[in-house]
CSV table of N, CA, C and O in Angstrom, one decimal:
chain,number,residue,atom,x,y,z
A,1,MET,N,27.4,-4.4,-10.3
A,1,MET,CA,27.1,-5.3,-11.4
A,1,MET,C,25.9,-6.1,-11.1
A,1,MET,O,25.6,-6.4,-9.9
A,2,THR,N,25.2,-6.6,-12.1
A,2,THR,CA,24.1,-7.5,-11.9
A,2,THR,C,24.4,-8.8,-12.6
A,2,THR,O,25.3,-8.9,-13.4
A,3,ALA,N,23.5,-9.8,-12.4
A,3,ALA,CA,23.6,-11.0,-13.1
A,3,ALA,C,22.6,-11.0,-14.2
A,3,ALA,O,22.3,-12.1,-14.8
A,4,GLY,N,22.0,-9.9,-14.5
A,4,GLY,CA,21.1,-9.7,-15.6
A,4,GLY,C,19.7,-10.0,-15.2
A,4,GLY,O,19.3,-10.2,-14.1
A,5,LEU,N,18.8,-10.0,-16.3
A,5,LEU,CA,17.4,-10.3,-16.1
A,5,LEU,C,17.2,-11.7,-16.2
A,5,LEU,O,17.4,-12.3,-17.3
A,6,GLN,N,16.9,-12.4,-15.1
A,6,GLN,CA,16.7,-13.8,-15.2
A,6,GLN,C,15.3,-14.3,-14.7
A,6,GLN,O,14.9,-15.4,-14.7
A,7,THR,N,14.5,-13.3,-14.2
A,7,THR,CA,13.2,-13.6,-13.6
A,7,THR,C,12.2,-12.5,-14.1
A,7,THR,O,12.5,-11.4,-14.2
A,8,ILE,N,11.0,-13.0,-14.5
A,8,ILE,CA,9.9,-12.1,-14.8
A,8,ILE,C,8.7,-12.6,-14.1
A,8,ILE,O,8.4,-13.8,-14.1
A,9,ILE,N,8.0,-11.7,-13.5
A,9,ILE,CA,6.8,-12.1,-12.7
A,9,ILE,C,5.6,-11.4,-13.4
A,9,ILE,O,5.6,-10.2,-13.6
A,10,TYR,N,4.5,-12.2,-13.7
A,10,TYR,CA,3.3,-11.7,-14.2
A,10,TYR,C,2.2,-11.7,-13.2
A,10,TYR,O,2.0,-12.7,-12.5
A,11,PRO,N,1.5,-10.5,-13.0
A,11,PRO,CA,0.4,-10.5,-12.2
A,11,PRO,C,-0.8,-11.2,-12.9
A,11,PRO,O,-1.0,-11.0,-14.1
A,12,VAL,N,-1.5,-12.1,-12.2
A,12,VAL,CA,-2.6,-12.8,-12.9
A,12,VAL,C,-3.8,-12.7,-12.0
A,12,VAL,O,-3.8,-12.7,-10.8
A,13,LYS,N,-5.0,-12.8,-12.7
A,13,LYS,CA,-6.3,-12.8,-12.0
A,13,LYS,C,-6.8,-14.2,-11.7
A,13,LYS,O,-7.4,-14.5,-10.7
A,14,ASP,N,-6.5,-15.1,-12.7
A,14,ASP,CA,-6.9,-16.5,-12.6
A,14,ASP,C,-5.7,-17.4,-12.7
A,14,ASP,O,-5.2,-17.6,-13.8
A,15,ILE,N,-5.2,-17.8,-11.6
A,15,ILE,CA,-3.9,-18.5,-11.6
A,15,ILE,C,-4.0,-19.8,-12.3
A,15,ILE,O,-3.1,-20.3,-12.9
A,16,ALA,N,-5.1,-20.5,-12.2
A,16,ALA,CA,-5.3,-21.8,-12.9
A,16,ALA,C,-5.2,-21.6,-14.4
A,16,ALA,O,-4.5,-22.4,-15.1
A,17,ARG,N,-5.9,-20.6,-14.9
A,17,ARG,CA,-5.8,-20.4,-16.4
A,17,ARG,C,-4.4,-19.9,-16.8
A,17,ARG,O,-4.0,-20.4,-17.8
A,18,ALA,N,-3.8,-19.1,-16.0
A,18,ALA,CA,-2.5,-18.6,-16.3
A,18,ALA,C,-1.5,-19.8,-16.3
A,18,ALA,O,-0.6,-19.9,-17.2
A,19,LYS,N,-1.6,-20.7,-15.3
A,19,LYS,CA,-0.8,-21.8,-15.2
A,19,LYS,C,-0.9,-22.7,-16.5
A,19,LYS,O,0.1,-23.2,-17.0
A,20,ALA,N,-2.1,-22.9,-16.9
A,20,ALA,CA,-2.4,-23.7,-18.1
A,20,ALA,C,-1.7,-23.1,-19.3
A,20,ALA,O,-1.1,-23.8,-20.1
A,21,LEU,N,-1.9,-21.8,-19.5
A,21,LEU,CA,-1.3,-21.0,-20.6
A,21,LEU,C,0.2,-21.2,-20.6
A,21,LEU,O,0.8,-21.5,-21.6
A,22,PHE,N,0.9,-20.9,-19.5
A,22,PHE,CA,2.3,-20.9,-19.5
A,22,PHE,C,2.9,-22.4,-19.5
A,22,PHE,O,3.9,-22.6,-20.1
A,23,SER,N,2.1,-23.3,-19.0
A,23,SER,CA,2.5,-24.8,-19.2
A,23,SER,C,2.5,-25.1,-20.7
A,23,SER,O,3.4,-25.8,-21.2
A,24,ALA,N,1.5,-24.6,-21.4
A,24,ALA,CA,1.4,-24.9,-22.9
A,24,ALA,C,2.5,-24.1,-23.6
A,24,ALA,O,3.1,-24.6,-24.6
A,25,LEU,N,2.8,-22.9,-23.2
A,25,LEU,CA,3.8,-22.1,-23.9
A,25,LEU,C,5.2,-22.6,-23.7
A,25,LEU,O,5.9,-22.8,-24.7
A,26,LEU,N,5.5,-22.9,-22.5
A,26,LEU,CA,6.9,-23.4,-22.1
A,26,LEU,C,7.1,-24.9,-22.3
A,26,LEU,O,8.2,-25.3,-22.3
A,27,GLU,N,6.0,-25.6,-22.3
A,27,GLU,CA,6.0,-27.1,-22.4
A,27,GLU,C,6.8,-27.7,-21.3
A,27,GLU,O,7.6,-28.7,-21.4
A,28,VAL,N,6.7,-27.1,-20.1
A,28,VAL,CA,7.2,-27.7,-18.8
A,28,VAL,C,6.2,-27.5,-17.7
A,28,VAL,O,5.3,-26.7,-17.8
A,29,GLU,N,6.3,-28.4,-16.7
A,29,GLU,CA,5.5,-28.3,-15.5
A,29,GLU,C,6.1,-27.3,-14.6
A,29,GLU,O,7.3,-27.1,-14.6
A,30,PRO,N,5.3,-26.6,-13.7
A,30,PRO,CA,5.9,-25.7,-12.8
A,30,PRO,C,6.7,-26.3,-11.7
A,30,PRO,O,6.5,-27.5,-11.3
A,31,TYR,N,7.8,-25.7,-11.3
A,31,TYR,CA,8.6,-26.2,-10.2
A,31,TYR,C,8.0,-25.7,-8.9
A,31,TYR,O,8.3,-26.4,-7.8
A,32,ALA,N,7.2,-24.7,-8.9
A,32,ALA,CA,6.5,-24.2,-7.7
A,32,ALA,C,5.0,-24.1,-8.1
A,32,ALA,O,4.7,-23.5,-9.1
A,33,ASP,N,4.1,-24.7,-7.3
A,33,ASP,CA,2.7,-24.7,-7.6
A,33,ASP,C,1.9,-24.5,-6.4
A,33,ASP,O,1.5,-25.5,-5.8
A,34,GLU,N,1.8,-23.3,-6.0
A,34,GLU,CA,1.1,-22.9,-4.7
A,34,GLU,C,-0.1,-21.9,-5.1
A,34,GLU,O,0.0,-21.3,-6.1
A,35,PRO,N,-1.0,-21.8,-4.2
A,35,PRO,CA,-2.1,-20.9,-4.5
A,35,PRO,C,-1.6,-19.4,-4.6
A,35,PRO,O,-2.3,-18.6,-5.2
A,36,TYR,N,-0.5,-19.1,-3.9
A,36,TYR,CA,0.0,-17.7,-3.9
A,36,TYR,C,1.1,-17.5,-4.9
A,36,TYR,O,1.5,-16.3,-5.1
A,37,TYR,N,1.6,-18.5,-5.6
A,37,TYR,CA,2.7,-18.4,-6.6
A,37,TYR,C,2.8,-19.6,-7.4
A,37,TYR,O,2.9,-20.7,-6.9
A,38,VAL,N,3.0,-19.5,-8.7
A,38,VAL,CA,3.3,-20.6,-9.6
A,38,VAL,C,4.6,-20.2,-10.3
A,38,VAL,O,4.7,-19.1,-10.9
A,39,GLY,N,5.6,-21.0,-10.4
A,39,GLY,CA,6.9,-20.7,-11.0
A,39,GLY,C,7.3,-21.8,-12.0
A,39,GLY,O,7.2,-23.0,-11.7
A,40,PHE,N,7.9,-21.3,-13.1
A,40,PHE,CA,8.4,-22.1,-14.2
A,40,PHE,C,9.9,-21.8,-14.4
A,40,PHE,O,10.2,-20.6,-14.2
A,41,LYS,N,10.6,-22.8,-14.8
A,41,LYS,CA,12.0,-22.5,-15.3
A,41,LYS,C,12.1,-23.1,-16.7
A,41,LYS,O,11.7,-24.2,-16.9
A,42,ASP,N,12.7,-22.2,-17.6
A,42,ASP,CA,12.8,-22.6,-19.0
A,42,ASP,C,13.9,-21.8,-19.6
A,42,ASP,O,13.9,-20.6,-19.5
A,43,ALA,N,14.9,-22.4,-20.2
A,43,ALA,CA,15.9,-21.8,-21.0
A,43,ALA,C,16.7,-20.7,-20.1
A,43,ALA,O,17.0,-19.6,-20.6
A,44,GLY,N,16.9,-21.1,-18.9
A,44,GLY,CA,17.6,-20.2,-18.0
A,44,GLY,C,16.8,-19.0,-17.4
A,44,GLY,O,17.3,-18.1,-16.7
A,45,GLN,N,15.5,-19.0,-17.7
A,45,GLN,CA,14.6,-18.0,-17.3
A,45,GLN,C,13.6,-18.5,-16.3
A,45,GLN,O,13.1,-19.6,-16.4
A,46,ASP,N,13.4,-17.7,-15.2
A,46,ASP,CA,12.4,-18.0,-14.2
A,46,ASP,C,11.2,-17.2,-14.5
A,46,ASP,O,11.3,-15.9,-14.6
A,47,VAL,N,10.0,-17.8,-14.7
A,47,VAL,CA,8.8,-17.1,-15.0
A,47,VAL,C,7.8,-17.4,-13.9
A,47,VAL,O,7.5,-18.6,-13.6
A,48,GLY,N,7.3,-16.4,-13.2
A,48,GLY,CA,6.4,-16.5,-12.1
A,48,GLY,C,5.1,-15.9,-12.4
A,48,GLY,O,4.9,-15.0,-13.1
A,49,LEU,N,4.1,-16.5,-11.7
A,49,LEU,CA,2.7,-16.0,-11.8
A,49,LEU,C,2.3,-15.7,-10.4
A,49,LEU,O,2.3,-16.5,-9.5
A,50,ASP,N,1.8,-14.4,-10.2
A,50,ASP,CA,1.5,-13.9,-8.9
A,50,ASP,C,0.0,-13.5,-8.9
A,50,ASP,O,-0.3,-12.4,-9.4
A,51,PRO,N,-0.9,-14.2,-8.2
A,51,PRO,CA,-2.3,-13.8,-8.2
A,51,PRO,C,-2.5,-12.6,-7.3
A,51,PRO,O,-3.6,-12.1,-7.3
A,52,ASN,N,-1.6,-12.2,-6.5
A,52,ASN,CA,-1.7,-11.0,-5.7
A,52,ASN,C,-1.0,-9.8,-6.3
A,52,ASN,O,-0.8,-8.7,-5.7
A,53,GLY,N,-0.4,-10.0,-7.5
A,53,GLY,CA,0.4,-8.9,-8.2
A,53,GLY,C,-0.3,-7.6,-8.4
A,53,GLY,O,0.2,-6.5,-8.1
A,54,HIS,N,-1.6,-7.7,-8.8
A,54,HIS,CA,-2.3,-6.4,-9.1
A,54,HIS,C,-2.5,-5.7,-7.8
A,54,HIS,O,-2.4,-4.4,-7.8
A,55,ALA,N,-2.8,-6.4,-6.7
A,55,ALA,CA,-2.9,-5.7,-5.4
A,55,ALA,C,-1.6,-5.1,-4.9
A,55,ALA,O,-1.7,-4.1,-4.1
A,56,LYS,N,-0.5,-5.5,-5.4
A,56,LYS,CA,0.8,-5.0,-5.0
A,56,LYS,C,1.2,-3.8,-5.9
A,56,LYS,O,2.3,-3.3,-5.8
A,57,GLY,N,0.4,-3.5,-6.9
A,57,GLY,CA,0.7,-2.4,-7.8
A,57,GLY,C,1.3,-2.8,-9.1
A,57,GLY,O,1.7,-1.9,-9.9
A,58,MET,N,1.4,-4.1,-9.4
A,58,MET,CA,1.9,-4.5,-10.6
A,58,MET,C,0.8,-4.3,-11.7
A,58,MET,O,-0.3,-4.7,-11.6
A,59,THR,N,1.2,-3.5,-12.8
A,59,THR,CA,0.3,-3.2,-13.9
A,59,THR,C,0.6,-4.1,-15.1
A,59,THR,O,-0.1,-4.0,-16.1
A,60,GLY,N,1.6,-4.9,-15.0
A,60,GLY,CA,2.0,-5.8,-16.1
A,60,GLY,C,3.2,-6.6,-15.6
A,60,GLY,O,3.6,-6.5,-14.4
A,61,PRO,N,3.8,-7.4,-16.5
A,61,PRO,CA,4.9,-8.2,-16.1
A,61,PRO,C,6.1,-7.3,-15.6
A,61,PRO,O,6.3,-6.2,-16.0
A,62,VAL,N,6.8,-7.8,-14.5
A,62,VAL,CA,7.9,-7.1,-13.9
A,62,VAL,C,9.1,-7.9,-14.1
A,62,VAL,O,9.2,-9.0,-13.7
A,63,PRO,N,10.1,-7.3,-14.8
A,63,PRO,CA,11.4,-8.0,-14.9
A,63,PRO,C,12.2,-7.8,-13.6
A,63,PRO,O,12.2,-6.7,-13.0
A,64,TYR,N,12.9,-8.8,-13.2
A,64,TYR,CA,13.7,-8.7,-11.9
A,64,TYR,C,15.2,-8.9,-12.3
A,64,TYR,O,15.6,-9.9,-12.9
A,65,TRP,N,15.9,-7.8,-11.9
A,65,TRP,CA,17.4,-7.8,-12.1
A,65,TRP,C,18.0,-8.6,-10.9
A,65,TRP,O,17.6,-8.3,-9.7
A,66,HIS,N,18.8,-9.6,-11.1
A,66,HIS,CA,19.5,-10.3,-10.1
A,66,HIS,C,20.7,-9.5,-9.6
A,66,HIS,O,21.5,-9.2,-10.5
A,67,VAL,N,20.7,-9.2,-8.4
A,67,VAL,CA,21.8,-8.4,-7.8
A,67,VAL,C,22.4,-9.1,-6.6
A,67,VAL,O,21.8,-10.0,-6.0
A,68,SER,N,23.6,-8.6,-6.2
A,68,SER,CA,24.3,-9.3,-5.1
A,68,SER,C,24.0,-8.6,-3.8
A,68,SER,O,24.2,-9.2,-2.7
A,69,ASP,N,23.6,-7.3,-3.8
A,69,ASP,CA,23.3,-6.5,-2.6
A,69,ASP,C,22.0,-5.7,-2.8
A,69,ASP,O,22.1,-4.6,-3.2
A,70,ILE,N,20.9,-6.4,-2.5
A,70,ILE,CA,19.6,-5.8,-2.9
A,70,ILE,C,19.3,-4.5,-2.1
A,70,ILE,O,18.8,-3.5,-2.7
A,71,ARG,N,19.7,-4.4,-0.9
A,71,ARG,CA,19.5,-3.2,-0.1
A,71,ARG,C,20.3,-2.0,-0.6
A,71,ARG,O,19.7,-0.9,-0.7
A,72,ALA,N,21.5,-2.2,-1.0
A,72,ALA,CA,22.3,-1.1,-1.5
A,72,ALA,C,21.8,-0.7,-2.9
A,72,ALA,O,21.7,0.5,-3.2
A,73,ARG,N,21.4,-1.7,-3.7
A,73,ARG,CA,20.9,-1.3,-5.0
A,73,ARG,C,19.6,-0.6,-4.9
A,73,ARG,O,19.3,0.4,-5.6
A,74,LEU,N,18.7,-1.1,-4.0
A,74,LEU,CA,17.4,-0.4,-3.8
A,74,LEU,C,17.6,1.1,-3.3
A,74,LEU,O,17.0,2.0,-3.8
A,75,ALA,N,18.5,1.3,-2.4
A,75,ALA,CA,18.8,2.6,-1.9
A,75,ALA,C,19.3,3.5,-3.1
A,75,ALA,O,18.9,4.7,-3.2
A,76,SER,N,20.1,3.0,-4.0
A,76,SER,CA,20.6,3.7,-5.1
A,76,SER,C,19.5,4.1,-6.0
A,76,SER,O,19.4,5.3,-6.5
A,77,LEU,N,18.6,3.2,-6.3
A,77,LEU,CA,17.4,3.6,-7.1
A,77,LEU,C,16.5,4.6,-6.5
A,77,LEU,O,16.0,5.5,-7.2
A,78,LEU,N,16.3,4.5,-5.2
A,78,LEU,CA,15.4,5.5,-4.5
A,78,LEU,C,16.1,6.9,-4.5
A,78,LEU,O,15.4,7.9,-4.6
A,79,GLU,N,17.4,6.9,-4.4
A,79,GLU,CA,18.1,8.2,-4.4
A,79,GLU,C,18.0,8.9,-5.8
A,79,GLU,O,18.1,10.1,-5.9
A,80,THR,N,17.8,8.1,-6.9
A,80,THR,CA,17.7,8.7,-8.2
A,80,THR,C,16.2,9.1,-8.5
A,80,THR,O,15.9,9.6,-9.6
A,81,GLY,N,15.3,8.9,-7.5
A,81,GLY,CA,13.9,9.3,-7.7
A,81,GLY,C,12.9,8.2,-7.9
A,81,GLY,O,11.8,8.5,-8.1
A,82,ALA,N,13.4,7.0,-7.9
A,82,ALA,CA,12.4,5.9,-8.1
A,82,ALA,C,11.5,5.9,-6.9
A,82,ALA,O,11.8,6.3,-5.8
A,83,GLU,N,10.3,5.4,-7.2
A,83,GLU,CA,9.2,5.3,-6.1
A,83,GLU,C,9.2,3.8,-5.6
A,83,GLU,O,9.0,2.9,-6.4
A,84,LEU,N,9.2,3.7,-4.3
A,84,LEU,CA,9.2,2.3,-3.7
A,84,LEU,C,7.8,1.7,-3.9
A,84,LEU,O,6.8,2.3,-3.5
A,85,LEU,N,7.7,0.5,-4.5
A,85,LEU,CA,6.5,-0.2,-4.6
A,85,LEU,C,6.5,-1.3,-3.5
A,85,LEU,O,5.5,-1.5,-2.8
A,86,GLN,N,7.6,-2.1,-3.4
A,86,GLN,CA,7.7,-3.1,-2.5
A,86,GLN,C,9.1,-3.1,-1.9
A,86,GLN,O,10.1,-3.2,-2.6
A,87,ASP,N,9.1,-2.9,-0.6
A,87,ASP,CA,10.4,-3.0,0.1
A,87,ASP,C,11.0,-4.4,0.1
A,87,ASP,O,10.2,-5.3,-0.2
A,88,VAL,N,12.2,-4.6,0.5
A,88,VAL,CA,12.8,-5.9,0.5
A,88,VAL,C,12.0,-6.8,1.3
A,88,VAL,O,11.6,-6.5,2.5
A,89,GLN,N,11.7,-8.0,0.7
A,89,GLN,CA,10.9,-9.0,1.4
A,89,GLN,C,11.5,-10.4,1.1
A,89,GLN,O,11.9,-10.6,-0.1
A,90,ASP,N,11.6,-11.2,2.1
A,90,ASP,CA,12.0,-12.6,1.9
A,90,ASP,C,10.8,-13.4,1.4
A,90,ASP,O,9.8,-13.5,2.1
A,91,VAL,N,11.0,-14.0,0.3
A,91,VAL,CA,9.8,-14.8,-0.3
A,91,VAL,C,10.1,-16.3,-0.2
A,91,VAL,O,9.4,-17.1,-0.8
A,92,GLY,N,11.0,-16.7,0.7
A,92,GLY,CA,11.3,-18.1,1.0
A,92,GLY,C,12.7,-18.5,0.6
A,92,GLY,O,13.2,-18.1,-0.5
A,93,GLY,N,13.3,-19.3,1.4
A,93,GLY,CA,14.6,-19.8,1.2
A,93,GLY,C,15.7,-18.8,1.1
A,93,GLY,O,16.7,-19.0,0.5
A,94,GLY,N,15.4,-17.6,1.7
A,94,GLY,CA,16.4,-16.6,1.7
A,94,GLY,C,16.4,-15.7,0.4
A,94,GLY,O,17.2,-14.8,0.3
A,95,ARG,N,15.5,-16.0,-0.5
A,95,ARG,CA,15.4,-15.2,-1.7
A,95,ARG,C,14.7,-13.9,-1.3
A,95,ARG,O,13.6,-13.9,-0.8
A,96,LEU,N,15.4,-12.8,-1.7
A,96,LEU,CA,14.8,-11.4,-1.4
A,96,LEU,C,14.4,-10.7,-2.7
A,96,LEU,O,15.1,-10.8,-3.7
A,97,ILE,N,13.3,-10.0,-2.6
A,97,ILE,CA,12.8,-9.3,-3.7
A,97,ILE,C,12.4,-7.9,-3.3
A,97,ILE,O,12.1,-7.7,-2.1
A,98,ALA,N,12.4,-6.9,-4.2
A,98,ALA,CA,11.9,-5.6,-4.0
A,98,ALA,C,11.6,-5.0,-5.3
A,98,ALA,O,12.0,-5.6,-6.4
A,99,SER,N,10.7,-4.0,-5.4
A,99,SER,CA,10.4,-3.4,-6.7
A,99,SER,C,10.2,-1.9,-6.5
A,99,SER,O,9.8,-1.4,-5.4
A,100,VAL,N,10.4,-1.2,-7.6
A,100,VAL,CA,10.3,0.3,-7.7
A,100,VAL,C,9.6,0.6,-9.0
A,100,VAL,O,9.5,-0.2,-9.9
A,101,LYS,N,9.1,1.9,-9.0
A,101,LYS,CA,8.6,2.4,-10.3
A,101,LYS,C,9.5,3.6,-10.7
A,101,LYS,O,9.8,4.5,-9.8
A,102,ASP,N,9.9,3.7,-11.9
A,102,ASP,CA,10.7,4.8,-12.4
A,102,ASP,C,9.9,6.0,-12.7
A,102,ASP,O,8.6,5.9,-12.7
A,103,ALA,N,10.5,7.1,-13.1
A,103,ALA,CA,9.8,8.3,-13.4
A,103,ALA,C,8.8,8.2,-14.6
A,103,ALA,O,7.8,9.0,-14.7
A,104,ASP,N,9.0,7.2,-15.4
A,104,ASP,CA,8.0,6.9,-16.5
A,104,ASP,C,7.0,5.9,-16.2
A,104,ASP,O,6.2,5.6,-17.1
A,105,GLY,N,6.9,5.4,-15.0
A,105,GLY,CA,5.9,4.5,-14.6
A,105,GLY,C,6.3,3.0,-14.8
A,105,GLY,O,5.5,2.1,-14.6
A,106,ASN,N,7.5,2.8,-15.3
A,106,ASN,CA,8.0,1.4,-15.5
A,106,ASN,C,8.3,0.7,-14.2
A,106,ASN,O,8.9,1.4,-13.3
A,107,LEU,N,8.0,-0.5,-14.1
A,107,LEU,CA,8.3,-1.3,-12.9
A,107,LEU,C,9.6,-2.0,-13.1
A,107,LEU,O,9.9,-2.5,-14.1
A,108,VAL,N,10.4,-1.9,-12.0
A,108,VAL,CA,11.7,-2.5,-12.0
A,108,VAL,C,11.8,-3.4,-10.7
A,108,VAL,O,11.6,-2.9,-9.6
A,109,GLY,N,12.1,-4.6,-10.9
A,109,GLY,CA,12.3,-5.5,-9.8
A,109,GLY,C,13.7,-5.8,-9.5
A,109,GLY,O,14.6,-5.8,-10.4
A,110,LEU,N,14.0,-6.1,-8.3
A,110,LEU,CA,15.3,-6.5,-7.8
A,110,LEU,C,15.2,-7.9,-7.1
A,110,LEU,O,14.2,-8.1,-6.4
A,111,LEU,N,16.2,-8.8,-7.3
A,111,LEU,CA,16.1,-10.1,-6.7
A,111,LEU,C,17.5,-10.4,-6.2
A,111,LEU,O,18.5,-10.3,-7.0
A,112,GLN,N,17.6,-10.9,-5.0
A,112,GLN,CA,18.9,-11.4,-4.5
A,112,GLN,C,18.6,-12.8,-3.9
A,112,GLN,O,17.8,-13.0,-3.0
A,113,ASP,N,19.4,-13.8,-4.5
A,113,ASP,CA,19.3,-15.1,-4.0
A,113,ASP,C,20.1,-15.3,-2.7
A,113,ASP,O,21.1,-14.5,-2.5
A,114,ALA,N,19.7,-16.2,-1.9
A,114,ALA,CA,20.5,-16.5,-0.7
A,114,ALA,C,21.9,-16.9,-1.1
A,114,ALA,O,22.2,-17.5,-2.1
A,115,ALA,N,22.9,-16.6,-0.2
A,115,ALA,CA,24.3,-16.9,-0.5
A,115,ALA,C,24.4,-18.5,-0.6
A,115,ALA,O,23.8,-19.2,0.3
A,116,ALA,N,25.2,-18.9,-1.5
A,116,ALA,CA,25.3,-20.4,-1.7
A,116,ALA,C,26.2,-21.0,-0.6
A,116,ALA,O,27.0,-20.3,-0.1
């Protein structure tokens, strides 16, 4: 089971402009505001801006499915023929992410939060 799609990450070229746009859209200030990542929370959704996303192979926004066992879920996706884009990586505070590309070129992200 998953906890659903709760996070979407946008690759951006100009993080300052993207931050201004999403601040205006969501009418909230970012909870994370770093040169390498800007994050917003609104209506139960986490919206991230990644200035390094294009270099990681992101061709557009990537939805992240929240899962309880990221390594097992990633292995299952790879067994079905998905292509690994980003192996499991800790992005801070025990939050783990990974991403794959399906046979149609769609990007699928996985996210596991640290155990509470």
